[in-house]
PDB file of C-alpha atoms and ligand atoms in Angstrom:
ATOM      1  CA  UNK A   1       0.000   0.000   0.000  1.00  0.00           C
ATOM      2  CA  UNK A   2       2.881   2.337   0.830  1.00  0.00           C
ATOM      3  CA  UNK A   3       4.315   1.519  -2.594  1.00  0.00           C
ATOM      4  CA  UNK A   4       0.976   2.383  -4.240  1.00  0.00           C
ATOM      5  CA  UNK A   5       0.920   5.713  -2.431  1.00  0.00           C
ATOM      6  CA  UNK A   6       4.465   6.486  -3.551  1.00  0.00           C
ATOM      7  CA  UNK A   7       3.648   5.640  -7.155  1.00  0.00           C
ATOM      8  CA  UNK A   8       0.500   7.749  -6.882  1.00  0.00           C
ATOM      9  CA  UNK A   9       2.513  10.732  -5.641  1.00  0.00           C
ATOM     10  CA  UNK A  10       5.119  10.332  -8.376  1.00  0.00           C
ATOM     11  CA  UNK A  11       2.280  10.384 -10.890  1.00  0.00           C
ATOM     12  CA  UNK A  12       0.898  13.616  -9.387  1.00  0.00           C
ATOM     13  CA  UNK A  13       4.389  15.175  -9.454  1.00  0.00           C
ATOM     14  CA  UNK A  14       4.816  14.245 -13.107  1.00  0.00           C
ATOM     15  CA  UNK A  15       1.378  15.519 -14.129  1.00  0.00           C
ATOM     16  CA  UNK A  16       1.850  18.806 -12.289  1.00  0.00           C
ATOM     17  CA  UNK A  17       5.303  19.414 -13.808  1.00  0.00           C
ATOM     18  CA  UNK A  18       3.851  18.699 -17.246  1.00  0.00           C
ATOM     19  CA  UNK A  19       0.866  20.949 -16.577  1.00  0.00           C
ATOM     20  CA  UNK A  20       3.149  23.910 -15.815  1.00  0.00           C
ATOM     21  CA  UNK A  21       5.840  22.915 -18.307  1.00  0.00           C
ATOM     22  CA  UNK A  22       8.476  23.171 -15.596  1.00  0.00           C
ATOM     23  CA  UNK A  23      11.538  21.136 -14.687  1.00  0.00           C
ATOM     24  CA  UNK A  24      10.232  19.387 -11.581  1.00  0.00           C
ATOM     25  CA  UNK A  25       7.495  19.209  -8.970  1.00  0.00           C
ATOM     26  CA  UNK A  26       7.872  17.665  -5.540  1.00  0.00           C
ATOM     27  CA  UNK A  27       4.661  16.946  -3.668  1.00  0.00           C
ATOM     28  CA  UNK A  28       4.396  16.304   0.078  1.00  0.00           C
ATOM     29  CA  UNK A  29       1.466  14.262   1.399  1.00  0.00           C
ATOM     30  CA  UNK A  30      -1.335  16.191   3.131  1.00  0.00           C
ATOM     31  CA  UNK A  31      -2.481  19.806   3.315  1.00  0.00           C
ATOM     32  CA  UNK A  32      -0.326  22.425   5.032  1.00  0.00           C
ATOM     33  CA  UNK A  33      -3.445  24.558   5.684  1.00  0.00           C
ATOM     34  CA  UNK A  34      -4.555  22.029   8.312  1.00  0.00           C
ATOM     35  CA  UNK A  35      -1.348  20.049   9.009  1.00  0.00           C
ATOM     36  CA  UNK A  36       1.533  22.371   9.928  1.00  0.00           C
ATOM     37  CA  UNK A  37       4.005  19.450   9.801  1.00  0.00           C
ATOM     38  CA  UNK A  38       3.637  19.476   6.009  1.00  0.00           C
ATOM     39  CA  UNK A  39       5.699  22.695   6.070  1.00  0.00           C
ATOM     40  CA  UNK A  40       8.570  20.751   7.664  1.00  0.00           C
ATOM     41  CA  UNK A  41       8.182  18.201   4.901  1.00  0.00           C
ATOM     42  CA  UNK A  42       8.673  21.081   2.400  1.00  0.00           C
ATOM     43  CA  UNK A  43      11.892  21.831   4.269  1.00  0.00           C
ATOM     44  CA  UNK A  44      13.086  18.239   3.850  1.00  0.00           C
ATOM     45  CA  UNK A  45      12.224  18.247   0.151  1.00  0.00           C
ATOM     46  CA  UNK A  46      14.080  21.547  -0.284  1.00  0.00           C
ATOM     47  CA  UNK A  47      17.058  20.228   1.702  1.00  0.00           C
ATOM     48  CA  UNK A  48      17.328  17.142  -0.535  1.00  0.00           C
ATOM     49  CA  UNK A  49      16.929  19.270  -3.654  1.00  0.00           C
ATOM     50  CA  UNK A  50      19.625  21.729  -2.611  1.00  0.00           C
ATOM     51  CA  UNK A  51      21.981  18.913  -1.585  1.00  0.00           C
ATOM     52  CA  UNK A  52      21.521  17.457  -5.077  1.00  0.00           C
ATOM     53  CA  UNK A  53      21.651  20.526  -7.313  1.00  0.00           C
ATOM     54  CA  UNK A  54      23.877  23.081  -5.545  1.00  0.00           C
ATOM     55  CA  UNK A  55      27.105  23.274  -7.536  1.00  0.00           C
ATOM     56  CA  UNK A  56      30.577  23.245  -6.002  1.00  0.00           C
ATOM     57  CA  UNK A  57      32.249  26.618  -5.531  1.00  0.00           C
ATOM     58  CA  UNK A  58      30.615  29.771  -4.178  1.00  0.00           C
ATOM     59  CA  UNK A  59      26.825  29.834  -4.399  1.00  0.00           C
ATOM     60  CA  UNK A  60      24.779  32.957  -3.828  1.00  0.00           C
ATOM     61  CA  UNK A  61      21.277  32.055  -2.703  1.00  0.00           C
ATOM     62  CA  UNK A  62      18.659  34.826  -2.757  1.00  0.00           C
ATOM     63  CA  UNK A  63      15.655  34.146  -0.544  1.00  0.00           C
ATOM     64  CA  UNK A  64      12.282  35.758   0.019  1.00  0.00           C
ATOM     65  CA  UNK A  65      10.280  35.950   3.244  1.00  0.00           C
ATOM     66  CA  UNK A  66       6.873  34.724   4.424  1.00  0.00           C
ATOM     67  CA  UNK A  67       5.610  32.176   6.932  1.00  0.00           C
ATOM     68  CA  UNK A  68       6.303  29.192   4.644  1.00  0.00           C
ATOM     69  CA  UNK A  69       9.896  30.290   4.086  1.00  0.00           C
ATOM     70  CA  UNK A  70      10.359  30.906   7.825  1.00  0.00           C
ATOM     71  CA  UNK A  71       9.374  27.307   8.736  1.00  0.00           C
ATOM     72  CA  UNK A  72      11.255  25.801   5.795  1.00  0.00           C
ATOM     73  CA  UNK A  73      14.412  27.651   6.890  1.00  0.00           C
ATOM     74  CA  UNK A  74      14.249  26.006  10.326  1.00  0.00           C
ATOM     75  CA  UNK A  75      14.151  22.527   8.726  1.00  0.00           C
ATOM     76  CA  UNK A  76      17.348  22.934   6.702  1.00  0.00           C
ATOM     77  CA  UNK A  77      20.536  21.039   7.571  1.00  0.00           C
ATOM     78  CA  UNK A  78      24.244  21.454   6.794  1.00  0.00           C
ATOM     79  CA  UNK A  79      24.966  21.990   3.096  1.00  0.00           C
ATOM     80  CA  UNK A  80      28.545  23.281   3.257  1.00  0.00           C
ATOM     81  CA  UNK A  81      31.318  21.017   2.071  1.00  0.00           C
ATOM     82  CA  UNK A  82      35.053  21.562   1.565  1.00  0.00           C
ATOM     83  CA  UNK A  83      34.240  22.452  -2.051  1.00  0.00           C
ATOM     84  CA  UNK A  84      30.836  24.104  -1.694  1.00  0.00           C
ATOM     85  CA  UNK A  85      30.157  27.404   0.041  1.00  0.00           C
ATOM     86  CA  UNK A  86      26.806  29.120   0.317  1.00  0.00           C
ATOM     87  CA  UNK A  87      26.036  32.781   0.905  1.00  0.00           C
ATOM     88  CA  UNK A  88      22.404  33.630   1.650  1.00  0.00           C
ATOM     89  CA  UNK A  89      21.042  37.081   0.825  1.00  0.00           C
ATOM     90  CA  UNK A  90      17.533  38.516   1.052  1.00  0.00           C
ATOM     91  CA  UNK A  91      16.152  38.802  -2.478  1.00  0.00           C
ATOM     92  CA  UNK A  92      14.441  42.148  -1.945  1.00  0.00           C
ATOM     93  CA  UNK A  93      14.414  45.074   0.452  1.00  0.00           C
ATOM     94  CA  UNK A  94      11.675  45.165   3.113  1.00  0.00           C
ATOM     95  CA  UNK A  95       8.226  44.582   1.712  1.00  0.00           C
ATOM     96  CA  UNK A  96       6.261  45.084   4.878  1.00  0.00           C
ATOM     97  CA  UNK A  97       6.404  41.755   6.686  1.00  0.00           C
ATOM     98  CA  UNK A  98       6.705  41.096  10.415  1.00  0.00           C
ATOM     99  CA  UNK A  99      10.372  40.793  11.466  1.00  0.00           C
ATOM    100  CA  UNK A 100      10.342  37.014  12.030  1.00  0.00           C
ATOM    101  CA  UNK A 101       9.213  36.291   8.481  1.00  0.00           C
ATOM    102  CA  UNK A 102      11.227  38.965   6.671  1.00  0.00           C
ATOM    103  CA  UNK A 103      13.677  37.832   3.999  1.00  0.00           C
ATOM    104  CA  UNK A 104      16.543  39.099   6.215  1.00  0.00           C
ATOM    105  CA  UNK A 105      15.510  36.725   9.014  1.00  0.00           C
ATOM    106  CA  UNK A 106      14.889  33.798   6.673  1.00  0.00           C
ATOM    107  CA  UNK A 107      18.320  34.166   5.066  1.00  0.00           C
ATOM    108  CA  UNK A 108      20.008  34.423   8.483  1.00  0.00           C
ATOM    109  CA  UNK A 109      18.274  31.232   9.691  1.00  0.00           C
ATOM    110  CA  UNK A 110      19.060  29.383   6.452  1.00  0.00           C
ATOM    111  CA  UNK A 111      22.727  30.328   6.767  1.00  0.00           C
ATOM    112  CA  UNK A 112      22.831  29.227  10.418  1.00  0.00           C
ATOM    113  CA  UNK A 113      21.137  25.875   9.722  1.00  0.00           C
ATOM    114  CA  UNK A 114      23.190  25.029   6.632  1.00  0.00           C
ATOM    115  CA  UNK A 115      26.529  26.299   7.968  1.00  0.00           C
ATOM    116  CA  UNK A 116      26.720  29.045   5.348  1.00  0.00           C
ATOM    117  CA  UNK A 117      27.160  32.833   5.436  1.00  0.00           C
ATOM    118  CA  UNK A 118      24.574  35.550   5.113  1.00  0.00           C
ATOM    119  CA  UNK A 119      24.313  39.243   4.408  1.00  0.00           C
ATOM    120  CA  UNK A 120      21.426  41.460   5.463  1.00  0.00           C
ATOM    121  CA  UNK A 121      19.781  44.201   3.415  1.00  0.00           C
ATOM    122  CA  UNK A 122      18.607  46.920   5.753  1.00  0.00           C
ATOM    123  CA  UNK A 123      16.075  49.112   4.015  1.00  0.00           C
ATOM    124  CA  UNK A 124      13.304  50.450   6.253  1.00  0.00           C
ATOM    125  CA  UNK A 125       9.725  50.417   5.044  1.00  0.00           C
ATOM    126  CA  UNK A 126       8.306  53.861   5.481  1.00  0.00           C
ATOM    127  CA  UNK A 127      10.682  56.200   3.654  1.00  0.00           C
ATOM    128  CA  UNK A 128      10.128  59.168   1.415  1.00  0.00           C
ATOM    129  CA  UNK A 129      11.152  58.561  -2.203  1.00  0.00           C
ATOM    130  CA  UNK A 130      14.000  60.999  -1.762  1.00  0.00           C
ATOM    131  CA  UNK A 131      15.457  59.303   1.332  1.00  0.00           C
ATOM    132  CA  UNK A 132      14.992  55.938  -0.339  1.00  0.00           C
ATOM    133  CA  UNK A 133      16.935  57.012  -3.417  1.00  0.00           C
ATOM    134  CA  UNK A 134      19.742  58.377  -1.250  1.00  0.00           C
ATOM    135  CA  UNK A 135      19.851  55.300   0.954  1.00  0.00           C
ATOM    136  CA  UNK A 136      20.208  52.835  -1.900  1.00  0.00           C
ATOM    137  CA  UNK A 137      23.349  54.706  -3.021  1.00  0.00           C
ATOM    138  CA  UNK A 138      25.049  53.683   0.245  1.00  0.00           C
ATOM    139  CA  UNK A 139      28.055  51.399  -0.424  1.00  0.00           C
ATOM    140  CA  UNK A 140      26.869  48.796   2.112  1.00  0.00           C
ATOM    141  CA  UNK A 141      23.518  48.527   0.376  1.00  0.00           C
ATOM    142  CA  UNK A 142      25.070  48.598  -3.094  1.00  0.00           C
ATOM    143  CA  UNK A 143      27.315  45.706  -2.082  1.00  0.00           C
ATOM    144  CA  UNK A 144      24.356  43.509  -1.123  1.00  0.00           C
ATOM    145  CA  UNK A 145      22.458  44.552  -4.266  1.00  0.00           C
ATOM    146  CA  UNK A 146      25.449  43.415  -6.326  1.00  0.00           C
ATOM    147  CA  UNK A 147      25.424  40.044  -4.552  1.00  0.00           C
ATOM    148  CA  UNK A 148      21.685  39.698  -5.235  1.00  0.00           C
ATOM    149  CA  UNK A 149      22.397  40.416  -8.909  1.00  0.00           C
ATOM    150  CA  UNK A 150      24.871  37.503  -8.957  1.00  0.00           C
ATOM    151  CA  UNK A 151      22.557  34.970  -7.287  1.00  0.00           C
ATOM    152  CA  UNK A 152      22.641  31.514  -8.903  1.00  0.00           C
ATOM    153  CA  UNK A 153      19.856  30.154  -6.684  1.00  0.00           C
ATOM    154  CA  UNK A 154      16.510  31.696  -5.695  1.00  0.00           C
ATOM    155  CA  UNK A 155      14.120  30.306  -3.090  1.00  0.00           C
ATOM    156  CA  UNK A 156      10.693  31.897  -2.658  1.00  0.00           C
ATOM    157  CA  UNK A 157       7.090  31.231  -1.751  1.00  0.00           C
ATOM    158  CA  UNK A 158       3.803  32.179  -3.402  1.00  0.00           C
ATOM    159  CA  UNK A 159       0.938  33.932  -1.626  1.00  0.00           C
ATOM    160  CA  UNK A 160      -2.681  34.905  -2.235  1.00  0.00           C
ATOM    161  CA  UNK A 161      -2.831  38.434  -3.599  1.00  0.00           C
ATOM    162  CA  UNK A 162      -5.349  40.168  -1.353  1.00  0.00           C
ATOM    163  CA  UNK A 163      -4.214  38.273   1.730  1.00  0.00           C
ATOM    164  CA  UNK A 164      -0.627  39.424   1.139  1.00  0.00           C
ATOM    165  CA  UNK A 165      -1.696  42.996   0.369  1.00  0.00           C
ATOM    166  CA  UNK A 166      -3.590  43.122   3.653  1.00  0.00           C
ATOM    167  CA  UNK A 167      -0.779  41.534   5.636  1.00  0.00           C
ATOM    168  CA  UNK A 168       1.738  43.977   4.194  1.00  0.00           C
ATOM    169  CA  UNK A 169      -0.522  46.893   5.055  1.00  0.00           C
ATOM    170  CA  UNK A 170      -0.825  48.183   1.525  1.00  0.00           C
ATOM    171  CA  UNK A 171      -3.063  51.223   1.186  1.00  0.00           C
ATOM    172  CA  UNK A 172      -6.816  51.131   0.530  1.00  0.00           C
ATOM    173  CA  UNK A 173      -6.114  52.541  -2.953  1.00  0.00           C
ATOM    174  CA  UNK A 174      -3.627  49.772  -3.740  1.00  0.00           C
ATOM    175  CA  UNK A 175      -6.092  47.152  -2.468  1.00  0.00           C
ATOM    176  CA  UNK A 176      -8.869  48.554  -4.649  1.00  0.00           C
ATOM    177  CA  UNK A 177      -6.520  48.598  -7.638  1.00  0.00           C
ATOM    178  CA  UNK A 178      -5.529  44.935  -7.026  1.00  0.00           C
ATOM    179  CA  UNK A 179      -9.193  43.933  -6.839  1.00  0.00           C
ATOM    180  CA  UNK A 180      -9.994  45.855  -9.988  1.00  0.00           C
ATOM    181  CA  UNK A 181      -7.108  44.160 -11.820  1.00  0.00           C
ATOM    182  CA  UNK A 182      -8.244  40.774 -10.474  1.00  0.00           C
ATOM    183  CA  UNK A 183      -4.939  39.982  -8.767  1.00  0.00           C
ATOM    184  CA  UNK A 184      -4.850  36.363  -7.571  1.00  0.00           C
ATOM    185  CA  UNK A 185      -1.228  35.646  -6.648  1.00  0.00           C
ATOM    186  CA  UNK A 186       1.763  37.414  -5.153  1.00  0.00           C
ATOM    187  CA  UNK A 187       5.436  36.504  -5.234  1.00  0.00           C
ATOM    188  CA  UNK A 188       8.611  38.647  -4.861  1.00  0.00           C
ATOM    189  CA  UNK A 189       6.377  41.692  -4.378  1.00  0.00           C
ATOM    190  CA  UNK A 190       4.810  41.132  -7.816  1.00  0.00           C
ATOM    191  CA  UNK A 191       1.068  40.600  -8.194  1.00  0.00           C
ATOM    192  CA  UNK A 192      -0.396  38.325 -10.885  1.00  0.00           C
ATOM    193  CA  UNK A 193      -3.865  37.775 -12.321  1.00  0.00           C
ATOM    194  CA  UNK A 194      -5.363  34.357 -13.030  1.00  0.00           C
ATOM    195  CA  UNK A 195      -3.583  34.180 -16.401  1.00  0.00           C
ATOM    196  CA  UNK A 196      -0.195  34.826 -14.808  1.00  0.00           C
ATOM    197  CA  UNK A 197       0.096  38.428 -16.084  1.00  0.00           C
ATOM    198  CA  UNK A 198       1.873  40.886 -13.791  1.00  0.00           C
ATOM    199  CA  UNK A 199      -0.702  43.455 -12.684  1.00  0.00           C
ATOM    200  CA  UNK A 200       1.368  45.338 -10.076  1.00  0.00           C
ATOM    201  CA  UNK A 201       4.911  45.562  -8.698  1.00  0.00           C
ATOM    202  CA  UNK A 202       5.672  46.767  -5.198  1.00  0.00           C
ATOM    203  CA  UNK A 203       8.349  49.421  -5.749  1.00  0.00           C
ATOM    204  CA  UNK A 204      11.273  47.935  -3.804  1.00  0.00           C
ATOM    205  CA  UNK A 205      14.926  47.269  -4.546  1.00  0.00           C
ATOM    206  CA  UNK A 206      16.468  43.871  -5.181  1.00  0.00           C
ATOM    207  CA  UNK A 207      15.746  40.917  -7.410  1.00  0.00           C
ATOM    208  CA  UNK A 208      13.387  41.486 -10.340  1.00  0.00           C
ATOM    209  CA  UNK A 209      11.424  38.785 -12.141  1.00  0.00           C
ATOM    210  CA  UNK A 210      13.545  39.329 -15.231  1.00  0.00           C
ATOM    211  CA  UNK A 211      16.648  38.607 -13.089  1.00  0.00           C
ATOM    212  CA  UNK A 212      14.998  35.387 -11.911  1.00  0.00           C
ATOM    213  CA  UNK A 213      14.519  34.257 -15.532  1.00  0.00           C
ATOM    214  CA  UNK A 214      18.311  33.926 -15.793  1.00  0.00           C
ATOM    215  CA  UNK A 215      18.924  32.220 -12.438  1.00  0.00           C
ATOM    216  CA  UNK A 216      19.812  28.540 -13.003  1.00  0.00           C
ATOM    217  CA  UNK A 217      18.160  27.130  -9.862  1.00  0.00           C
ATOM    218  CA  UNK A 218      14.790  28.452  -8.718  1.00  0.00           C
ATOM    219  CA  UNK A 219      12.659  26.864  -5.990  1.00  0.00           C
ATOM    220  CA  UNK A 220       9.047  27.901  -5.355  1.00  0.00           C
ATOM    221  CA  UNK A 221       7.686  26.504  -2.082  1.00  0.00           C
ATOM    222  CA  UNK A 222       3.957  26.858  -1.436  1.00  0.00           C
ATOM    223  CA  UNK A 223       1.070  24.565  -0.566  1.00  0.00           C
ATOM    224  CA  UNK A 224      -2.384  24.251   0.959  1.00  0.00           C
ATOM    225  CA  UNK A 225      -5.754  23.992  -0.739  1.00  0.00           C
ATOM    226  CA  UNK A 226      -6.321  27.704  -0.025  1.00  0.00           C
ATOM    227  CA  UNK A 227      -3.318  28.600  -2.218  1.00  0.00           C
ATOM    228  CA  UNK A 228      -4.182  26.394  -5.210  1.00  0.00           C
ATOM    229  CA  UNK A 229      -5.426  29.300  -7.374  1.00  0.00           C
ATOM    230  CA  UNK A 230      -2.478  31.500  -6.405  1.00  0.00           C
ATOM    231  CA  UNK A 231       0.049  28.749  -7.165  1.00  0.00           C
ATOM    232  CA  UNK A 232      -1.641  28.066 -10.490  1.00  0.00           C
ATOM    233  CA  UNK A 233      -1.652  31.753 -11.466  1.00  0.00           C
ATOM    234  CA  UNK A 234       1.998  32.369 -10.575  1.00  0.00           C
ATOM    235  CA  UNK A 235       3.290  29.094 -12.027  1.00  0.00           C
ATOM    236  CA  UNK A 236       1.712  29.843 -15.411  1.00  0.00           C
ATOM    237  CA  UNK A 237       4.369  32.460 -16.063  1.00  0.00           C
ATOM    238  CA  UNK A 238       7.105  31.174 -13.734  1.00  0.00           C
ATOM    239  CA  UNK A 239      10.598  30.669 -15.163  1.00  0.00           C
ATOM    240  CA  UNK A 240      10.642  27.160 -16.650  1.00  0.00           C
ATOM    241  CA  UNK A 241      13.670  26.056 -14.606  1.00  0.00           C
ATOM    242  CA  UNK A 242      11.568  26.468 -11.430  1.00  0.00           C
ATOM    243  CA  UNK A 243      11.119  23.454  -9.179  1.00  0.00           C
ATOM    244  CA  UNK A 244       7.771  23.624  -7.407  1.00  0.00           C
ATOM    245  CA  UNK A 245       7.607  22.150  -3.911  1.00  0.00           C
ATOM    246  CA  UNK A 246       3.968  21.822  -2.891  1.00  0.00           C
ATOM    247  CA  UNK A 247       1.492  19.514  -1.171  1.00  0.00           C
ATOM    248  CA  UNK A 248      -1.117  16.998  -2.196  1.00  0.00           C
ATOM    249  CA  UNK A 249      -4.047  19.318  -1.403  1.00  0.00           C
ATOM    250  CA  UNK A 250      -2.809  22.107  -3.696  1.00  0.00           C
ATOM    251  CA  UNK A 251      -1.667  19.663  -6.388  1.00  0.00           C
ATOM    252  CA  UNK A 252      -4.977  17.764  -6.501  1.00  0.00           C
ATOM    253  CA  UNK A 253      -6.994  20.954  -6.529  1.00  0.00           C
ATOM    254  CA  UNK A 254      -4.918  22.348  -9.444  1.00  0.00           C
ATOM    255  CA  UNK A 255      -5.083  19.113 -11.442  1.00  0.00           C
ATOM    256  CA  UNK A 256      -8.830  18.688 -10.798  1.00  0.00           C
ATOM    257  CA  UNK A 257      -9.561  22.166 -12.149  1.00  0.00           C
ATOM    258  CA  UNK A 258      -7.733  21.426 -15.417  1.00  0.00           C
TER     259      UNK A 258
HETATM  260  O1  LIG B   1       5.149  35.897  -1.535  1.00  0.00           O
HETATM  261  C1  LIG B   1       4.472  35.107  -0.951  1.00  0.00           C
HETATM  262  C2  LIG B   1       4.414  35.096   0.454  1.00  0.00           C
HETATM  263  O2  LIG B   1       5.665  35.313   0.969  1.00  0.00           O
HETATM  264  C3  LIG B   1       3.815  33.832   0.989  1.00  0.00           C
HETATM  265  O3  LIG B   1       3.696  33.993   2.349  1.00  0.00           O
HETATM  266  O4  LIG B   1       4.317  31.771   3.187  1.00  0.00           O
HETATM  267  O5  LIG B   1       3.254  33.457   4.646  1.00  0.00           O
HETATM  268  O6  LIG B   1       1.933  32.346   2.854  1.00  0.00           O
HETATM  269  P1  LIG B   1       3.269  32.828   3.306  1.00  0.00           P
END
């Protein structure tokens, strides 16, 4: 029976990867909406994936924030070897998350758990445009931005558009605009409609989606039945080298709707 379940899951993984036309899908059993331990399973799947695909030499791994990423970070294990060194950087400057789930915190935890290094990107949220433009000229910030530009690995999650807009305290005008444009998904501070078109970008520094297109190893980690539509929307236009790590609930809901 265990064998049947494994074969069943491999079939789901294959169908989902084919559906999105992407390199690989890894599917954990269950639904992370109702079983928090599924998030740890995402961490194990990411750990195995990184251990397999991270090249030797110096890797620069750009990571985003969020509650999924925060739990996944805690599940990682040593990835440094004599030949392989990993530097974790936040992919983008602050986009309005609580401290514990900010990209800065996630990259620090990932570095600690894997035995790697990390660099923080300190850009406060509420700044005037003028201060912002001055601040990003600072050498310390420029240095981290350069590292982000050289990232060969990106790890991020996918969220529901309006949920993320609310959580990040976007203005009433922005919320109305997102509703009007039928935003469904959010990732990297970009908002997407059901067809995977970008309908809004949060104006922040760091990794852009066009940068991500050229990054050899991209991991999207998101699950739960509640996120099925968001995952579907984002993955429609995701870079094709992306590996999607998700759960059975999201996968079945996506496949059933197609
Ligand atoms: O960009 C997407 C969000 O970071 C996802 O956040 O993991 O807390 O649902 P979450």
